[in-house]
mmCIF file of N, CA and C in Angstrom:
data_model
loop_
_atom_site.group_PDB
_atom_site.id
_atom_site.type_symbol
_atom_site.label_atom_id
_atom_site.label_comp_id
_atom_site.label_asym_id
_atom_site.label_seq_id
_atom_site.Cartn_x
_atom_site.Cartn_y
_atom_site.Cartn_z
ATOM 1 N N UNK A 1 -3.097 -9.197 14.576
ATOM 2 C CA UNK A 1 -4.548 -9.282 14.616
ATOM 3 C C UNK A 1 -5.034 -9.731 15.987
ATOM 4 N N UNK A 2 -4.735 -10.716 16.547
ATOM 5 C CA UNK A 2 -4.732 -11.052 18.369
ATOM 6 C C UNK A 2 -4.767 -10.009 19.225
ATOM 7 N N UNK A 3 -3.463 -9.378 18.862
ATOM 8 C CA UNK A 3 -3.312 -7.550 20.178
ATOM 9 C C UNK A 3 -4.582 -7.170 19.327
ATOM 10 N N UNK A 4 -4.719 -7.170 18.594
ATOM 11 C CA UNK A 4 -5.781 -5.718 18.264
ATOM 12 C C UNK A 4 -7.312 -5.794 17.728
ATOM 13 N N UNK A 5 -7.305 -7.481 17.537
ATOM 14 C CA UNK A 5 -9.132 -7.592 17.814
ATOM 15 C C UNK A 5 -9.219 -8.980 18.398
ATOM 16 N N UNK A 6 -8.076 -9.594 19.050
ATOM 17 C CA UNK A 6 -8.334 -10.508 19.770
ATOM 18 C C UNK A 6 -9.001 -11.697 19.000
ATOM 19 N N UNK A 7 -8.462 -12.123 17.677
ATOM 20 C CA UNK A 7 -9.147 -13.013 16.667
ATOM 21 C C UNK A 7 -7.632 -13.940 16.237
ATOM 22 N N UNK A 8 -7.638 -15.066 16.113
ATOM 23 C CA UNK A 8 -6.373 -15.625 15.245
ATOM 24 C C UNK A 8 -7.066 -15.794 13.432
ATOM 25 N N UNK A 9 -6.663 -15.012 12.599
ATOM 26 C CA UNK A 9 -6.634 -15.495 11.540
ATOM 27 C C UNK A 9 -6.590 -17.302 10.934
ATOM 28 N N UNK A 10 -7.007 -17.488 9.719
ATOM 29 C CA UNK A 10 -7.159 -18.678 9.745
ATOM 30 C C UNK A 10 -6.434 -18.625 7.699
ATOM 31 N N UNK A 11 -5.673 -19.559 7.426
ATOM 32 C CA UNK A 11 -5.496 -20.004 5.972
ATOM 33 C C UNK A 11 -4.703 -18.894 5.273
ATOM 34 N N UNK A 12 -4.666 -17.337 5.179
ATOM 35 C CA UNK A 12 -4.735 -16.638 4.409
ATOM 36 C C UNK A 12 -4.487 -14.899 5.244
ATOM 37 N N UNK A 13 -2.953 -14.485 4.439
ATOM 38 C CA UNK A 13 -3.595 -12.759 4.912
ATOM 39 C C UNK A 13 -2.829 -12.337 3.721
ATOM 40 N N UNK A 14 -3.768 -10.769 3.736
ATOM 41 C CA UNK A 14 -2.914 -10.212 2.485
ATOM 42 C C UNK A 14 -2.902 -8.836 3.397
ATOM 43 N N UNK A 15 -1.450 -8.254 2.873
ATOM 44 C CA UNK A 15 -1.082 -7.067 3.705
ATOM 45 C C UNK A 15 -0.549 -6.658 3.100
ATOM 46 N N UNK A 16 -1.018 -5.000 3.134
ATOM 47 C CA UNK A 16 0.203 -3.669 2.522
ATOM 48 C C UNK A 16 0.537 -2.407 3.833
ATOM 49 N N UNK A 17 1.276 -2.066 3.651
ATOM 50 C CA UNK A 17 1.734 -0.540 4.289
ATOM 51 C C UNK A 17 1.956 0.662 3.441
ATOM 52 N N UNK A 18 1.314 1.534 3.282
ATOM 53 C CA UNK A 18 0.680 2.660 2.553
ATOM 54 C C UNK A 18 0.740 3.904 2.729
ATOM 55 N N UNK A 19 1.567 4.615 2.993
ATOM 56 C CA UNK A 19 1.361 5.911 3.631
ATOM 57 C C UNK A 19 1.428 5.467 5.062
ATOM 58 N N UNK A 20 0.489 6.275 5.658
ATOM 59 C CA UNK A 20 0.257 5.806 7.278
ATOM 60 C C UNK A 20 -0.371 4.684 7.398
ATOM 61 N N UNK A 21 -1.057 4.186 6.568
ATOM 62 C CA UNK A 21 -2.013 2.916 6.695
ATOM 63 C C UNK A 21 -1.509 1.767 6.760
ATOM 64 N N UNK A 22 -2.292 0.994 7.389
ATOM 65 C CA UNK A 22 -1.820 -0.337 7.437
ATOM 66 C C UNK A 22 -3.147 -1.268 6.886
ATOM 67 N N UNK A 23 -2.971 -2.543 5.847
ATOM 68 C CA UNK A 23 -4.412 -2.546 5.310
ATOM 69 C C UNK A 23 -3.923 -4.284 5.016
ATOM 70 N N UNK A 24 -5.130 -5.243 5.874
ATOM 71 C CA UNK A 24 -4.796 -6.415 6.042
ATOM 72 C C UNK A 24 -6.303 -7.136 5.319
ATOM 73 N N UNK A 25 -6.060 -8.105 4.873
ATOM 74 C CA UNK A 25 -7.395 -8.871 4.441
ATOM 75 C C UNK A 25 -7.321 -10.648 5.193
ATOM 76 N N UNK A 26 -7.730 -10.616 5.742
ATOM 77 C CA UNK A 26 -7.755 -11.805 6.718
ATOM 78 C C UNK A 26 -8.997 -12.487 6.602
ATOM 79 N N UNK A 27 -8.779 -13.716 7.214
ATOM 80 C CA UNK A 27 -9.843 -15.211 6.994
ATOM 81 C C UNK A 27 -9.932 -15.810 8.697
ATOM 82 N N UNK A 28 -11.450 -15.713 9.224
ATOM 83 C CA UNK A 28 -11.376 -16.252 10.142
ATOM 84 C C UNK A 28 -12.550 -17.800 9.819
ATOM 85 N N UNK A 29 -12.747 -18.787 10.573
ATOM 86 C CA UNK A 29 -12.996 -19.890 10.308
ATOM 87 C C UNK A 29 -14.534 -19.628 11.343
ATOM 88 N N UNK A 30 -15.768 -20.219 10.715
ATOM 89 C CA UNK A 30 -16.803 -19.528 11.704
ATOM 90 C C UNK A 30 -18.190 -20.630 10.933
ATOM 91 N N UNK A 31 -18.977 -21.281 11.340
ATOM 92 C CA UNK A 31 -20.175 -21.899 11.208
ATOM 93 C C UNK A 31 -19.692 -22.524 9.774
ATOM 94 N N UNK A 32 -18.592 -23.021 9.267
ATOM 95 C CA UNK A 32 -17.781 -24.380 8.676
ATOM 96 C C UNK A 32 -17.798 -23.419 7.327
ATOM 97 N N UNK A 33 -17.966 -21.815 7.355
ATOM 98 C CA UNK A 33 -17.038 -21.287 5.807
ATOM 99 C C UNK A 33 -16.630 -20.056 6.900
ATOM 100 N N UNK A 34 -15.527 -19.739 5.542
ATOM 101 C CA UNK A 34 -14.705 -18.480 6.047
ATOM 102 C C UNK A 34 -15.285 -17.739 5.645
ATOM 103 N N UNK A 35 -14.612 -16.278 6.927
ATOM 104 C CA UNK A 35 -15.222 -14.702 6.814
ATOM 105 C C UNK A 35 -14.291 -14.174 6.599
ATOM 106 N N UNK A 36 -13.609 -13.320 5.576
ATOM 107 C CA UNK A 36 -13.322 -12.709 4.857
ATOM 108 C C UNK A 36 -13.013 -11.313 5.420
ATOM 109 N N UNK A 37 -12.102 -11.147 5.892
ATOM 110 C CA UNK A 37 -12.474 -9.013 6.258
ATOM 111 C C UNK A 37 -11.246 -8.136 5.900
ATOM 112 N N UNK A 38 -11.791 -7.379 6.022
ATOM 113 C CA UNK A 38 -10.065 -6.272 5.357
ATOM 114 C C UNK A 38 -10.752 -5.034 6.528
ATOM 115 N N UNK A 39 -9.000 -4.886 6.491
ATOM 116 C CA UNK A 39 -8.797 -4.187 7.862
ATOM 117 C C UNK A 39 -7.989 -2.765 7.747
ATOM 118 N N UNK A 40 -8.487 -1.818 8.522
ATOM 119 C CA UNK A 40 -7.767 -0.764 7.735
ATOM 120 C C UNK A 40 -7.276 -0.199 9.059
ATOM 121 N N UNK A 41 -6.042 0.224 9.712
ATOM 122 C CA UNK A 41 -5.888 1.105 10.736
ATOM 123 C C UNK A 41 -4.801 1.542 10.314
ATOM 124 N N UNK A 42 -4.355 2.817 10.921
ATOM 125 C CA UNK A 42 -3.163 4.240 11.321
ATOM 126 C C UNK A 42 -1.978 3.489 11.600
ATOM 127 N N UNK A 43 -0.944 3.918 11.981
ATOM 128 C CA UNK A 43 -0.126 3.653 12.534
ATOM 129 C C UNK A 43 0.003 3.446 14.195
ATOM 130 N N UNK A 44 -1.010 4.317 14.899
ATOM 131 C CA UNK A 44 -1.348 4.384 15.917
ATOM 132 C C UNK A 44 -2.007 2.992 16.362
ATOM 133 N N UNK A 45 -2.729 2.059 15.334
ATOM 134 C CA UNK A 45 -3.521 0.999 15.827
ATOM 135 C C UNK A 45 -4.876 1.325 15.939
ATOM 136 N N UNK A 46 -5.431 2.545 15.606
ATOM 137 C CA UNK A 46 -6.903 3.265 15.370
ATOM 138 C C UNK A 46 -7.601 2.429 14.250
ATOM 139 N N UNK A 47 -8.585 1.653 14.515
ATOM 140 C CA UNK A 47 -9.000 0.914 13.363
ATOM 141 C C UNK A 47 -10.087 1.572 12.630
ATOM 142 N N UNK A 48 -9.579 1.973 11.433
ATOM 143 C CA UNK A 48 -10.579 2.895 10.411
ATOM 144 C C UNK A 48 -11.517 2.167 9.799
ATOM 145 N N UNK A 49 -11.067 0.409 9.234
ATOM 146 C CA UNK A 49 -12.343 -0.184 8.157
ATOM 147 C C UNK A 49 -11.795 -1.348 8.917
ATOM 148 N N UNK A 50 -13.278 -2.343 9.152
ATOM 149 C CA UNK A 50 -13.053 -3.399 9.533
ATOM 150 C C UNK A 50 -14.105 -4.348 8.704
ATOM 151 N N UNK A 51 -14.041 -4.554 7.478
ATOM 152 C CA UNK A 51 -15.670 -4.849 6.859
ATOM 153 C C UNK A 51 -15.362 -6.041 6.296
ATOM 154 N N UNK A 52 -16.401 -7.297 6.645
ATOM 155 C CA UNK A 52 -16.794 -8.240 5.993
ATOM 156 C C UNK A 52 -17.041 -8.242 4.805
ATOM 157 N N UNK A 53 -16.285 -8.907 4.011
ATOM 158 C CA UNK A 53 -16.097 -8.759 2.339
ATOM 159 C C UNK A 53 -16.409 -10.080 1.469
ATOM 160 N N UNK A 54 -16.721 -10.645 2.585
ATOM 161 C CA UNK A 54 -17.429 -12.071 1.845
ATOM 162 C C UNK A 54 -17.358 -13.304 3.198
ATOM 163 N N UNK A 55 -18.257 -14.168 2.479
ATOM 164 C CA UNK A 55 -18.393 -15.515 3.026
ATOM 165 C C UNK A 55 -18.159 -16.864 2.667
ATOM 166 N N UNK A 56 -17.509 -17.246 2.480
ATOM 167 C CA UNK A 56 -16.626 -18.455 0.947
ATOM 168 C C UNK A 56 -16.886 -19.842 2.294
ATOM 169 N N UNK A 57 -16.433 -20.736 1.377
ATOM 170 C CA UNK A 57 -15.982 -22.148 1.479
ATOM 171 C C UNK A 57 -14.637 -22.176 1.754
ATOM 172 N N UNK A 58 -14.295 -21.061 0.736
ATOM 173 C CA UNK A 58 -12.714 -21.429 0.240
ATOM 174 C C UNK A 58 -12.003 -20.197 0.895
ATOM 175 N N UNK A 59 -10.771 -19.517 0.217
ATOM 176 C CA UNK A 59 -9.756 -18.892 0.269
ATOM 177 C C UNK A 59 -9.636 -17.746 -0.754
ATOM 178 N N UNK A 60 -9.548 -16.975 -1.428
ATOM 179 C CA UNK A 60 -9.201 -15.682 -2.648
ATOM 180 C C UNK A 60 -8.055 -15.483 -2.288
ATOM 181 N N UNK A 61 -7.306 -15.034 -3.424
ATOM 182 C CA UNK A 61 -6.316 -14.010 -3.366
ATOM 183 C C UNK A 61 -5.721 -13.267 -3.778
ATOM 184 N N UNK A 62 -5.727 -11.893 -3.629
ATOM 185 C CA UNK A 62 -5.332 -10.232 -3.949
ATOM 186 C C UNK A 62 -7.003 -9.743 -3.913
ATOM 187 N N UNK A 63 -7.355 -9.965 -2.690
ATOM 188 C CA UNK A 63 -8.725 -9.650 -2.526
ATOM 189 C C UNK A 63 -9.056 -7.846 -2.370
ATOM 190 N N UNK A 64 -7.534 -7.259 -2.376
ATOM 191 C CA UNK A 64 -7.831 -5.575 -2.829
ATOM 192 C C UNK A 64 -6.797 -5.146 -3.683
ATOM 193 N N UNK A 65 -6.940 -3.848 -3.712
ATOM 194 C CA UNK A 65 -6.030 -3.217 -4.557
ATOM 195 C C UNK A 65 -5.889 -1.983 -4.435
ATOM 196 N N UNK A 66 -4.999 -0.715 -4.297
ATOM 197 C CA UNK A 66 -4.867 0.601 -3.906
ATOM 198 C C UNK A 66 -4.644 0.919 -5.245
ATOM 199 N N UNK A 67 -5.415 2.109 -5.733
ATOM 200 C CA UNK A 67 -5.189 2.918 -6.604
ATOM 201 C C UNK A 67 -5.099 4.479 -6.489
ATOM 202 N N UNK A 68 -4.492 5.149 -6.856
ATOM 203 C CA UNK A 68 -4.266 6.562 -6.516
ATOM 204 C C UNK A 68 -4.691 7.149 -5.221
ATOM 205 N N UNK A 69 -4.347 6.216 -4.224
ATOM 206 C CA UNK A 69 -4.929 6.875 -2.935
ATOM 207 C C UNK A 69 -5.800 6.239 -2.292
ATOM 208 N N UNK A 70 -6.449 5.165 -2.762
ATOM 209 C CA UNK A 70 -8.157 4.655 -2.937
ATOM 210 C C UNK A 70 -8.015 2.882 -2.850
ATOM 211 N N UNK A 71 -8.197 2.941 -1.567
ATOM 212 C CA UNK A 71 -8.566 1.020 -1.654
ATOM 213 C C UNK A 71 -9.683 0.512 -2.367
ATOM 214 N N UNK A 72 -9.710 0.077 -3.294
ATOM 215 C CA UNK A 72 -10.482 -1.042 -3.950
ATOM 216 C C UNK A 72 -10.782 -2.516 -3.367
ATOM 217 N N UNK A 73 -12.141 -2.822 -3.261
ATOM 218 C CA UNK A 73 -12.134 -4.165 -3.310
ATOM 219 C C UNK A 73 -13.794 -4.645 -3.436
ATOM 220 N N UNK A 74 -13.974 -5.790 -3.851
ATOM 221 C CA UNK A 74 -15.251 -6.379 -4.286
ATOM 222 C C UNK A 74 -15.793 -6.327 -2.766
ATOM 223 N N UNK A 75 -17.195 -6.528 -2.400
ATOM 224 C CA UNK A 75 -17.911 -7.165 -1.373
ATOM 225 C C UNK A 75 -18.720 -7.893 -1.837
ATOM 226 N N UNK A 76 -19.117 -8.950 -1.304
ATOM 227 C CA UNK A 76 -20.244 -10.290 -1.587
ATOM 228 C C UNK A 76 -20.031 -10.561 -3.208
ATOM 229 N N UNK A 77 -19.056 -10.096 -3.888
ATOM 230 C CA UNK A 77 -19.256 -10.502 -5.210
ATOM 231 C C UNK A 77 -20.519 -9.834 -6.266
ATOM 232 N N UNK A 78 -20.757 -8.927 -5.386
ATOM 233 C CA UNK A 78 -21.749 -8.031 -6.187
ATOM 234 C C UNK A 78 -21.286 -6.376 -6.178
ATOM 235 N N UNK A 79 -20.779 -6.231 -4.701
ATOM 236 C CA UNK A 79 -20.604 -4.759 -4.724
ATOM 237 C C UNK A 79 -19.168 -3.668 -5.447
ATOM 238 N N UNK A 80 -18.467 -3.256 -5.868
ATOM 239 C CA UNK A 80 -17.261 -2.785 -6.023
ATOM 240 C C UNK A 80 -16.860 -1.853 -4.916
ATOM 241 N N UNK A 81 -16.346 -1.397 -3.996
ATOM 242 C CA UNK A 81 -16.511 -0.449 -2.802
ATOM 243 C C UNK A 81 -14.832 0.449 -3.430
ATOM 244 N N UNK A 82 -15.093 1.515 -3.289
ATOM 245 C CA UNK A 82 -14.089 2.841 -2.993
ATOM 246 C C UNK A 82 -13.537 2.788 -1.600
ATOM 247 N N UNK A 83 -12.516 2.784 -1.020
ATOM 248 C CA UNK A 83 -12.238 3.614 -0.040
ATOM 249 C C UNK A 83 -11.323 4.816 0.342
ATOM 250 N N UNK A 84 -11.300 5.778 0.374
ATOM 251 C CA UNK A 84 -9.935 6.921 0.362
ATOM 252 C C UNK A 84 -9.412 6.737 1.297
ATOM 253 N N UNK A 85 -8.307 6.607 1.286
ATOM 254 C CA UNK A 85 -7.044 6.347 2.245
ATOM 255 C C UNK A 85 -6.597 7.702 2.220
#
């Protein structure tokens, strides 16, 4: 995460390798709660999804899930989001 957005993670990562994908959910530490983001790039290091998925106090965890092709995961606790991989 450093080489490639120049950020140190903070508490927490969740990571899979998928096909070509590489798909990380990371916690950075920012105005005294964590930001939350899941990260989607190639093998190449091409970053496809980089999206803020919440704003906590705390920590979650198994904050996605791949189904038939298709990243799953909540945003703000209201949204359900699709993504095709």
């Amino acid at each position: 995460l450093y080489r490639l957005l120049n950020i140190d993670a903070v508490k927490a990562v969740d990571y899979l390798e998928i096909s070509n994908k590489i798909i990380i959910s990371y916690y950075i530490y920012r105005d005294k709660s964590f930001l939350n983001y899941l990260l989607v790039t190639n093998r190449r290091r091409e970053i496809l999804l980089n999206d803020l998925i919440a704003e906590t106090e705390g920590i979650g965890i198994d904050t996605f899930t791949v189904k038939s092709d298709t990243l799953l995961y909540v945003k703000n606790q209201t949204q359900f989001v699709g993504y095709k991989l």
